[in-house]
XYZ file of C-alpha atoms in Angstrom:
546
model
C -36.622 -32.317 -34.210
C -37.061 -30.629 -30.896
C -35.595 -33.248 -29.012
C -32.169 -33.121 -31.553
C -32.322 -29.242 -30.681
C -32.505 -29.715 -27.020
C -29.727 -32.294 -26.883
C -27.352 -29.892 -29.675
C -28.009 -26.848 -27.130
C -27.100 -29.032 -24.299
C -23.872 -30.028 -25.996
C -22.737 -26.666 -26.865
C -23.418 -25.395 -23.350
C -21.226 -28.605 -22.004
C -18.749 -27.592 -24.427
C -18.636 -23.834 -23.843
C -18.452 -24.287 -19.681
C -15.538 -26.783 -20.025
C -13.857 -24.305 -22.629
C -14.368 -21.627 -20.020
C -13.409 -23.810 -17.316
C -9.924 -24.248 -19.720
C -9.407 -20.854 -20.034
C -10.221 -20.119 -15.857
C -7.915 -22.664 -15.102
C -5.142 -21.785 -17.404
C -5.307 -17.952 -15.899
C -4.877 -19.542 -12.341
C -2.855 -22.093 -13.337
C -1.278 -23.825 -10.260
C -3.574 -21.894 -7.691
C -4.785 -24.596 -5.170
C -8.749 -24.660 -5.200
C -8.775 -23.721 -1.517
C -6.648 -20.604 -2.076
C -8.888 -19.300 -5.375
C -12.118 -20.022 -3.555
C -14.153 -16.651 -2.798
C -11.579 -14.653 -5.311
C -13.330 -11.099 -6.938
C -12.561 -8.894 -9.361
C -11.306 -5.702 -8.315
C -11.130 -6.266 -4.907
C -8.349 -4.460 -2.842
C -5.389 -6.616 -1.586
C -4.588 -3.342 0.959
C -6.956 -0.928 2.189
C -5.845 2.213 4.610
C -8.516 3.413 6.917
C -7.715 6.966 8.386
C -9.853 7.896 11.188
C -11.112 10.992 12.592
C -8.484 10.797 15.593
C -6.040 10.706 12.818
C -7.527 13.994 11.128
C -7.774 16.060 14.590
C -4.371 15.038 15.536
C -3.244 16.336 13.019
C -4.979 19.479 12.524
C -2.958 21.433 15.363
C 0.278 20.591 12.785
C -1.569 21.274 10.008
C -2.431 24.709 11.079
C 0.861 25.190 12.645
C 2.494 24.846 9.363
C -0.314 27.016 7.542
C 0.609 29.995 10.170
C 4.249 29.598 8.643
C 3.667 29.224 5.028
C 0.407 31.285 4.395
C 3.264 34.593 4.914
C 5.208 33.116 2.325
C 2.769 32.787 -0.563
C 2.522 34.793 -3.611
C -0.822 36.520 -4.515
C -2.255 37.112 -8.148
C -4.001 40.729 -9.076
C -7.206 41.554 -8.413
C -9.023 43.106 -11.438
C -12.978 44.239 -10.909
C -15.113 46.178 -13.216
C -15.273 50.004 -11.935
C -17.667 53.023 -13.744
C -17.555 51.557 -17.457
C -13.655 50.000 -16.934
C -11.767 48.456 -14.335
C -9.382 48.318 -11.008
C -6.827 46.460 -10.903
C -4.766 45.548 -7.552
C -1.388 44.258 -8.288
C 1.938 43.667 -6.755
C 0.513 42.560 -3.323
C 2.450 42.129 -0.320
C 2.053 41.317 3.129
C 3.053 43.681 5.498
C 1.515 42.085 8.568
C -0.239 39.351 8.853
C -2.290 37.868 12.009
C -2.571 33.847 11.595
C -5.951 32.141 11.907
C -8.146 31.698 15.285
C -9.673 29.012 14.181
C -8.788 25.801 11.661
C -10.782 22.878 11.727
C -10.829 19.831 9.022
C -14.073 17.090 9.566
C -15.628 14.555 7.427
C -18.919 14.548 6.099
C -21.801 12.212 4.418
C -24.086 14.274 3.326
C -25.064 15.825 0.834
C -22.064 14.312 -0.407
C -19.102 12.701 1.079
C -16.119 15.412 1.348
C -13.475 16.574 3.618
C -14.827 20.130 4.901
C -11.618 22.832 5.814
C -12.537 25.941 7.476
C -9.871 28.612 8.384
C -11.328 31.418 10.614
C -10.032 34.815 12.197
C -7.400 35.698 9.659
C -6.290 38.988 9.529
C -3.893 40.826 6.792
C -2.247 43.906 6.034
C -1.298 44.208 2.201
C 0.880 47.311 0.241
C 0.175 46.918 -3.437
C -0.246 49.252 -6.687
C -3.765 50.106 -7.487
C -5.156 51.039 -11.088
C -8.233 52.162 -12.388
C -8.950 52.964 -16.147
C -11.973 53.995 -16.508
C -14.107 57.000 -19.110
C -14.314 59.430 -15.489
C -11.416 58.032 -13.881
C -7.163 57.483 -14.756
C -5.457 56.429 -11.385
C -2.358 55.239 -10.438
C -1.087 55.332 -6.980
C 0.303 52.821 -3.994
C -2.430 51.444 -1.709
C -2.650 49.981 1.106
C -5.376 47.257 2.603
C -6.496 46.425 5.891
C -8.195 42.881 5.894
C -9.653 41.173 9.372
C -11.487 38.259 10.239
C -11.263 36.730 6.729
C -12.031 33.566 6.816
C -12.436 30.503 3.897
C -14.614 27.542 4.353
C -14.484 24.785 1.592
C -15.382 21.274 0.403
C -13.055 19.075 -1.065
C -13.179 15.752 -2.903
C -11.133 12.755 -3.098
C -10.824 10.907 -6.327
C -8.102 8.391 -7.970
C -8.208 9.463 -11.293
C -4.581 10.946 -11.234
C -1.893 9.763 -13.774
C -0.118 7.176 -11.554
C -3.280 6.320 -9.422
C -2.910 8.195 -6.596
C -4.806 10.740 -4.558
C -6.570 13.146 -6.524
C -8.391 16.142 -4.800
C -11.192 18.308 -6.325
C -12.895 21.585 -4.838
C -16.107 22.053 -5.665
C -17.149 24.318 -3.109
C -15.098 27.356 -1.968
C -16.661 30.524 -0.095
C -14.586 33.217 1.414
C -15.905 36.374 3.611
C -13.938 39.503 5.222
C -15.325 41.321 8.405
C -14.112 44.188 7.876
C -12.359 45.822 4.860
C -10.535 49.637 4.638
C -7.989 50.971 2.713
C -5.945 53.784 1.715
C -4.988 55.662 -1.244
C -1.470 56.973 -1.416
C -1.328 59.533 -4.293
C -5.179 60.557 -5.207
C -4.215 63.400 -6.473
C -7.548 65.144 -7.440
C -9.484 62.738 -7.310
C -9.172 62.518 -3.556
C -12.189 64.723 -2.441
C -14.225 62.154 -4.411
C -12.880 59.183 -2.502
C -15.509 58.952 0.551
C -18.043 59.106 -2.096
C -17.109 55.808 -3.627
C -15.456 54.274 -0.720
C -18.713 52.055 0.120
C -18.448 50.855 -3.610
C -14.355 50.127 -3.702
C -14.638 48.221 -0.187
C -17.358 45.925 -1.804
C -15.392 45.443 -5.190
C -12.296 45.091 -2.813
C -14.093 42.172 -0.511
C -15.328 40.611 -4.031
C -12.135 40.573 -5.397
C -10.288 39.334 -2.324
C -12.816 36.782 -1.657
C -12.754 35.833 -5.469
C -8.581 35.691 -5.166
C -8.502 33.447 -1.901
C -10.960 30.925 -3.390
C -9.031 30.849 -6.669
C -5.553 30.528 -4.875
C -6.772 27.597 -3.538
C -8.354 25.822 -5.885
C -5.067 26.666 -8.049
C -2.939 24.959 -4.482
C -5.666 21.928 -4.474
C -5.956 21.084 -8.219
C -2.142 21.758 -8.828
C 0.146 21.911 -5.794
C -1.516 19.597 -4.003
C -2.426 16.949 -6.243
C 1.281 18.039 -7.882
C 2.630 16.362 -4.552
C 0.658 13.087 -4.597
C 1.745 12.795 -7.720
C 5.524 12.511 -6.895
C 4.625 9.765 -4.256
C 5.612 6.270 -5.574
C 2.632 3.506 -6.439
C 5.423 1.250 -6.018
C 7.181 0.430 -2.355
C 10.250 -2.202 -2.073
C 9.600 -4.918 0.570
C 12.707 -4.504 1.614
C 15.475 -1.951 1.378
C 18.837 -4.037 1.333
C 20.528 -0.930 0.996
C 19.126 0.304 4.816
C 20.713 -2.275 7.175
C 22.397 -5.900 7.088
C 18.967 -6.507 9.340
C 16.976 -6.681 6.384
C 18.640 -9.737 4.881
C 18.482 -11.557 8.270
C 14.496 -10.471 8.532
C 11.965 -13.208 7.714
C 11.758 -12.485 4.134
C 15.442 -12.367 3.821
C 15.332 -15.909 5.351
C 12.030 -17.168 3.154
C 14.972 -16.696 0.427
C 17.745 -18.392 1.807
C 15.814 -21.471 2.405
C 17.880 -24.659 2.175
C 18.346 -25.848 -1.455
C 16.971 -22.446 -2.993
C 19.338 -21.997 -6.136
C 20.658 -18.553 -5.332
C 24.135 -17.209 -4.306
C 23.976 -13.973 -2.015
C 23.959 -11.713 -5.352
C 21.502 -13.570 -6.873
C 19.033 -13.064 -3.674
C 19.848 -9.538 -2.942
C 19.336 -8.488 -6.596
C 15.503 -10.675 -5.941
C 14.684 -8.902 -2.831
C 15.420 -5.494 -4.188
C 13.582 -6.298 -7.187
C 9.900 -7.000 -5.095
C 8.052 -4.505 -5.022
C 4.305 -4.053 -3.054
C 2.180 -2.431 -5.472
C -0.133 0.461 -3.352
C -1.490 2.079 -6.413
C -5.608 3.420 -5.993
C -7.887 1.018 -7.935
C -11.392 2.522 -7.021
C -12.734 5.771 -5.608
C -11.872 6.626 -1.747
C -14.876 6.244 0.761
C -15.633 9.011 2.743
C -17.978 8.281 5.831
C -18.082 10.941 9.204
C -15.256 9.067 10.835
C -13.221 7.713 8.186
C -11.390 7.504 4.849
C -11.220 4.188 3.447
C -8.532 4.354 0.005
C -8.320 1.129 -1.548
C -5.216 -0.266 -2.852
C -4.202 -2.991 -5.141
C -1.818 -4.908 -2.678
C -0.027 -6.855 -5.283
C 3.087 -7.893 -4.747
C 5.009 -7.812 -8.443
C 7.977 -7.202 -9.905
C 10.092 -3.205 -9.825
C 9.686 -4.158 -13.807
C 5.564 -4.339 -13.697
C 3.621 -6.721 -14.341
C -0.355 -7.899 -13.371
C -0.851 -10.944 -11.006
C -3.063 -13.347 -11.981
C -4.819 -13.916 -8.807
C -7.332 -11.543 -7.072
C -8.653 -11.010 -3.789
C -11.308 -11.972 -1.484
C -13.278 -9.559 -0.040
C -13.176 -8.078 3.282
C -16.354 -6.886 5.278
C -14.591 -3.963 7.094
C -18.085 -2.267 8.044
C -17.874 -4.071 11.797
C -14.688 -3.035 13.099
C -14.519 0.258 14.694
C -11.045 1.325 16.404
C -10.257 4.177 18.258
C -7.158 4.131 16.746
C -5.836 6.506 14.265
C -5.003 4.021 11.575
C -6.009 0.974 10.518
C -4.633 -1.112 7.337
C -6.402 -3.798 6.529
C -3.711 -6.491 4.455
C -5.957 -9.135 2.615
C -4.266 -12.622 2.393
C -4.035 -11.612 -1.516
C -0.870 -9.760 -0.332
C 0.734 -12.773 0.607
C -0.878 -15.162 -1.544
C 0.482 -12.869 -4.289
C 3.998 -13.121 -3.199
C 3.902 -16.945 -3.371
C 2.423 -17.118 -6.408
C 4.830 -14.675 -7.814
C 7.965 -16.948 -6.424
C 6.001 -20.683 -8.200
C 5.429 -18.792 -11.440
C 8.783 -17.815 -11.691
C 10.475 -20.944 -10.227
C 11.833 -19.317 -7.148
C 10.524 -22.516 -4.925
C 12.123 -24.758 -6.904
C 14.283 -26.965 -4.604
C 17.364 -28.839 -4.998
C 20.250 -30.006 -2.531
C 22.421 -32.702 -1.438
C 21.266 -33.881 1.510
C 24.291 -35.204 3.660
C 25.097 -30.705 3.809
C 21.841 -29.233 3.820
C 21.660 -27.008 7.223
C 19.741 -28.534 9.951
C 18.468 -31.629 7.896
C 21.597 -33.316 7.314
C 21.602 -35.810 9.961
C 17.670 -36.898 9.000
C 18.261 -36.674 5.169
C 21.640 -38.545 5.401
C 22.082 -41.031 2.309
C 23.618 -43.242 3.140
C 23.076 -43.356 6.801
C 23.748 -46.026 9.284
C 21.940 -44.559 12.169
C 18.216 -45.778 12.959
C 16.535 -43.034 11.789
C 17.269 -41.293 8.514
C 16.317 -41.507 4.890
C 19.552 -44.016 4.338
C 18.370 -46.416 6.426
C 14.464 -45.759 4.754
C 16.700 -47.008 1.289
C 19.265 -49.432 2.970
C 20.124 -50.477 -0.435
C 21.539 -47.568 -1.891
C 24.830 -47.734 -0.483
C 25.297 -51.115 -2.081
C 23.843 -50.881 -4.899
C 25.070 -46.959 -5.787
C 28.572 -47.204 -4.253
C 30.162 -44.364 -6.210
C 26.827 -42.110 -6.212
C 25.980 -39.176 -4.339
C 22.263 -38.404 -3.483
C 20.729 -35.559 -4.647
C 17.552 -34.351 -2.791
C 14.613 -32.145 -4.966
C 11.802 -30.745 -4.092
C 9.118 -29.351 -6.632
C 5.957 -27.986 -5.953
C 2.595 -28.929 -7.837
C 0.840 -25.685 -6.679
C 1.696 -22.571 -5.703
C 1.996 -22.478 -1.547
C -0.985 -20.290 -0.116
C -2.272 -18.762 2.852
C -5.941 -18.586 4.164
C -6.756 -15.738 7.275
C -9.226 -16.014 9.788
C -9.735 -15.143 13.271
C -7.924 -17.689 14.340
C -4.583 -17.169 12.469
C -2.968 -17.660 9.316
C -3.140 -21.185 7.529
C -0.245 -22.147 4.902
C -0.736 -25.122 2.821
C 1.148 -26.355 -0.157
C 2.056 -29.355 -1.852
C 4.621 -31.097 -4.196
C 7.187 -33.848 -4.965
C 10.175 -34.580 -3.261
C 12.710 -36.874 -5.477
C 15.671 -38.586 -4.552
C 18.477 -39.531 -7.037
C 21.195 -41.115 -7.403
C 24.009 -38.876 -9.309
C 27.340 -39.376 -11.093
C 29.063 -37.509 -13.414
C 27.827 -39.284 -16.228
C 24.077 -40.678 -15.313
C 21.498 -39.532 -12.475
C 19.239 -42.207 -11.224
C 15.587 -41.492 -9.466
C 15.193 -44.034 -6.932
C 12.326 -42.810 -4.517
C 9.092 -40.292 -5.370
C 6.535 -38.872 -2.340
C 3.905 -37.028 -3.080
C 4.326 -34.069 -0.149
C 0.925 -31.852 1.283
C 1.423 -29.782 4.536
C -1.046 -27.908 6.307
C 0.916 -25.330 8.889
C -0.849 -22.863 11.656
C 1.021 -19.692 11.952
C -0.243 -17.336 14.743
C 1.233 -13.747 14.050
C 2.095 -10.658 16.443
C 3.537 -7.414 16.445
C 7.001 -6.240 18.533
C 8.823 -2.694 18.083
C 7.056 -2.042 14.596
C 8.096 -5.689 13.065
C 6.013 -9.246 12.827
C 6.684 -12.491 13.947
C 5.037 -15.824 14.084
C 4.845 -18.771 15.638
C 4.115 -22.186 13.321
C 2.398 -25.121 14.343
C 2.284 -27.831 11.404
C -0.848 -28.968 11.523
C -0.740 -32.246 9.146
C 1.769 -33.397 6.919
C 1.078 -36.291 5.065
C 3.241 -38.610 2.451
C 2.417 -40.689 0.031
C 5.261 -42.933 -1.777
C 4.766 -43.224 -5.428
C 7.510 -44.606 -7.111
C 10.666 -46.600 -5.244
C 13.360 -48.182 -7.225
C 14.910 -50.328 -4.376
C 13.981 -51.916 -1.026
C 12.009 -49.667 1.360
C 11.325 -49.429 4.862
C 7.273 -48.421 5.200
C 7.782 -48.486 9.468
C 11.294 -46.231 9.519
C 9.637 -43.601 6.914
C 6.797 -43.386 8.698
C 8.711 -42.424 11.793
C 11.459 -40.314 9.714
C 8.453 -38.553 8.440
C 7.015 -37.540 12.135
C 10.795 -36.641 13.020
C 10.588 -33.972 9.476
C 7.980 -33.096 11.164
C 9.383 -31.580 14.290
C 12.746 -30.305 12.498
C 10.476 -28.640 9.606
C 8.652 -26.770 12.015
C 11.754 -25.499 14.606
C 13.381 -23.991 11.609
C 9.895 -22.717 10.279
C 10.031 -20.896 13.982
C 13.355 -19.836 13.457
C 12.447 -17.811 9.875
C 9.501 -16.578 11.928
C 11.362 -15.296 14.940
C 13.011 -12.967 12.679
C 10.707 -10.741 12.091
C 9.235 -8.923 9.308
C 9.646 -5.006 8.733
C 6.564 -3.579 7.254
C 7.724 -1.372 3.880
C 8.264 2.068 4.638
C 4.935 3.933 3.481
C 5.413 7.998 2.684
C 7.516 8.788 5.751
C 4.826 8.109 8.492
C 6.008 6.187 11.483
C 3.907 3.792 13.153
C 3.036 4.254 16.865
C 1.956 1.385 19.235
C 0.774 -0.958 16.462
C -1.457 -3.761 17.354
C -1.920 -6.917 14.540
C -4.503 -9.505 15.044
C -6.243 -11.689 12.177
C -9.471 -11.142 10.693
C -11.360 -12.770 7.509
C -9.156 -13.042 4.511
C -6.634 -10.776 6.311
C -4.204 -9.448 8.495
C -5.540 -5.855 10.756
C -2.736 -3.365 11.842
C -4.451 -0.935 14.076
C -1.854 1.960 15.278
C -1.300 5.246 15.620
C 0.960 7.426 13.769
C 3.788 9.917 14.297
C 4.416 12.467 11.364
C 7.897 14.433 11.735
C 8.167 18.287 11.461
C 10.614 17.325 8.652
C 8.095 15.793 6.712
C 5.312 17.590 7.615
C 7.401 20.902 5.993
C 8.454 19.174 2.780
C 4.939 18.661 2.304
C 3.180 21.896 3.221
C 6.382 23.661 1.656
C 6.040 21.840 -1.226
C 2.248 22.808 -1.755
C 2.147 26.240 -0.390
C 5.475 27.953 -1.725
C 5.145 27.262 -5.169
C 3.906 30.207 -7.795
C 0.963 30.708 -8.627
């Protein structure tokens, strides 16, 4: 009986793993094994590193801008409790205002990671409309403040629980101090002579309330302006903007597209291209560390209509490299390998061509062909035996093409069937079937903000599995060595073109370096930030009203 129950358990767990095996393979469906190896769950295909050089770069900018657009900010009231009622400061207004001494932003660890802000050696002079209802007092007059050395020290947060996955920023900690506080009271009336003797009081209710004020203006800019402005910042960034420049459509990309036999007229592959879209929307919680941000990014490459890729990506162990640069973006080969996917599942690499006209194959691929070397002479037959025929050239893939990233470069591999027919009008014959794998090197570098590559096919081997006529093993073998060389010149030619890296919020890169690191590509650069910009931003967050 025990032996039955061992051998029924044993079936069921067969079963089950094979079922699950199914199911895994039906999700990945036409993912090589050597691509899918090492694949996690929510693992970022992109992840943006901003150093500390970035941060105190900046912070001269930064503070610049604050200078302009503190002046221009509205203020709230200030209400305190006063002798069994209340003041209440309202209509404030600068009248002169002395910018800060001292702005400094820094990352910390402990106790918990944040972005620390501290703004020091403000100074302010404010007209407003003071109020106090009280049982011993009824005031109303003009009044006048002199603040000095204010300053504001706070923690924020980063978080990616916002709507559309982006940025989100908390404050949790906010504490705000004044030197030195006076003031004046236009109309006392008679309750002047009794001013000194509260004066102590006021200035202490009128540091409380400014202090209270500043904190709460900016937790109102943070939690609303500021995370307001993420907000409009797209998830979603075209890989190319067709619209920009007839350079797009001649860059790499552009090219990957117009590949020989692809089944799309130049409407058809501009309406593609503007269509792809790299997906940069926040799928985990920003790490904070005391010289970097690390946000993590989905990296997909999908459709301007949605949709999820089926693949995932392979972890990266960023903890080892250390640049002194301000940037660095880390591009896992999901990226890519997302991109290819995206063009098998939707038949994009689908190829089909006559080839006596197909650009730069024609004289290898002729049919027929009475030179030494081409694929007519590899079927010597056809021209006798399919006089009135054309040939018709197609080449479908079994898998998905993929890349894999080390340190030494970038490895593409894919596989398929290339068919050749002979067609009429009326009947379409298959005469010759070869099992296709290639295995190409690509070694990648950066130029004037673009990449390029160099390819070095590595292997490409054939396999005949069906012929329908007399065949030449010796002249395929060579035709297949001269493929070879031709495949990879025109390979070099796509490269050579270059690849523009999708315009990312505004920021231009400066001096970017690429090399190739495990399961990815490494941009290291600095960045330039325009005044333009920089305003929209800081306008955007500090003149609104509050």
């Amino acid at each position: 009986m025990t032996k039955l129950r061992v051998e029924f358990f044993l079936f069921n767990a067969f079963l089950f793993a094979g079922l699950c095996a199914q199911i895994s393979g039906l999700l990945v469906r036409g993912l090589r094994k050597e691509i899918a190896n090492g694949m996690q769950a929510n693992q970022p295909g992109v992840v943006v590193r901003t150093t500390s050089k970035m941060i105190s770069t900046f912070q001269p900018l930064i503070s610049n801008a604050l200078k302009k657009q503190i002046p221009q900010m509205s203020f709230g009231d200030i209400v305190q409790p006063f002798l069994h009622g209340h003041v209440n400061i309202s209509s404030m207004k600068l009248k002169r205002f002395k910018a800060q001494d001292r702005f400094d932003c820094r990352l910390e660890e402990e106790p918990v990671p944040r972005i620390r802000v501290t703004l020091a050696g403000l100074d302010a002079d404010i007209a407003s409309n003071l109020s106090v209802s009280s049982r011993l007092i009824q005031l109303h007059s003009p009044l006048d403040l002199w603040a000095k050395n204010l300053s504001v020290d706070l923690a924020m947060m980063l978080d990616n629980d916002n709507p559309n996955a982006t940025l989100k920023l908390s404050v949790p900690e906010c504490k705000a101090s004044i030197g030195f506080t006076d003031f004046r009271i236009h109309n006392a009336g008679k309750y002047g002579p009794f001013i000194p003797l509260f004066r102590k009081q006021i200035i202490n209710h009128i540091n409380g309330g400014i202090s209270s004020l500043i904190c709460s203006q900016v937790k109102t800019l943070v939690d609303k302006q500021l995370n307001a402005y993420f907000n409009t910042l797209p998830v979603q960034y075209p890989l190319m903007n067709i619209n920009s420049t007839s350079d797009d459509l001649g860059s790499a990309l552009g090219a990957l597209f117009s590949f020989p036999g692809m089944k799309m007229d130049q409407a058809q592959r501009e309406k593609v291209l503007s269509n792809l879209m790299l997906n940069m929307s926040l799928i985990t919680k920003p790490n904070i560390k005391s010289s970097y941000i690390d946000t993590f990014h989905s990296g997909a490459v999908c459709w301007k209509t949605g949709g999820v890729s089926a693949l995932q990506a392979k972890p990266m162990n960023l903890s080892s490299y250390n640049s002194e640069r301000m940037l660095n973006i880390f591009i896992s080969d999901y990226v890519l390998n997302s991109l290819l996917f995206l063009m098998f599942r939707d038949n994009l690499v689908y190829l089909g061509f006559d080839p006596n006209k197909v650009d730069g194959f024609k004289d290898l691929l002729k049919v027929p062909c009475d030179a030494e070397f081409c694929l007519g002479a590899v079927v010597p037959e056809f021209k006798t035996k399919y006089p009135k025929h054309q040939a018709w050239l197609t080449y479908q893939p079994n898998n998905a093409p993929g890349v894999l990233i080390d340190s030494n470069g970038v490895h593409l591999l894919t596989d398929g069937i290339l068919t050749l027919y002979a067609t009429s009008k009326r009947k379409m014959y298959r005469l010759l079937v070869v099992l296709v794998d290639l295995s190409v090197d690509i070694s990648l570098r950066m130029k004037n903000g673009q990449i390029f590559g160099e390819a070095v096919i590595e292997d490409l081997d054939t396999q005949v599995l069906k012929h329908k006529m007399a065949f030449d093993e010796s002249r395929f073998s060579i035709l297949t060595g001269f493929t070879k060389l031709i495949l990879q010149q025109s390979l070099n030619d796509l490269l050579r073109r270059g690849f523009k890296l999708p315009n990312l919020g505004g920021f231009q890169l400066h001096n970017p370096n690429l090399r190739t690191v495990q399961n990815g590509l490494l941009i290291e650069t600095d960045m330039q930030m325009g005044e333009e910009m920089l305003q929209k931003m800081t306008g955007h967050i500090l003149s609104a009203k509050h």
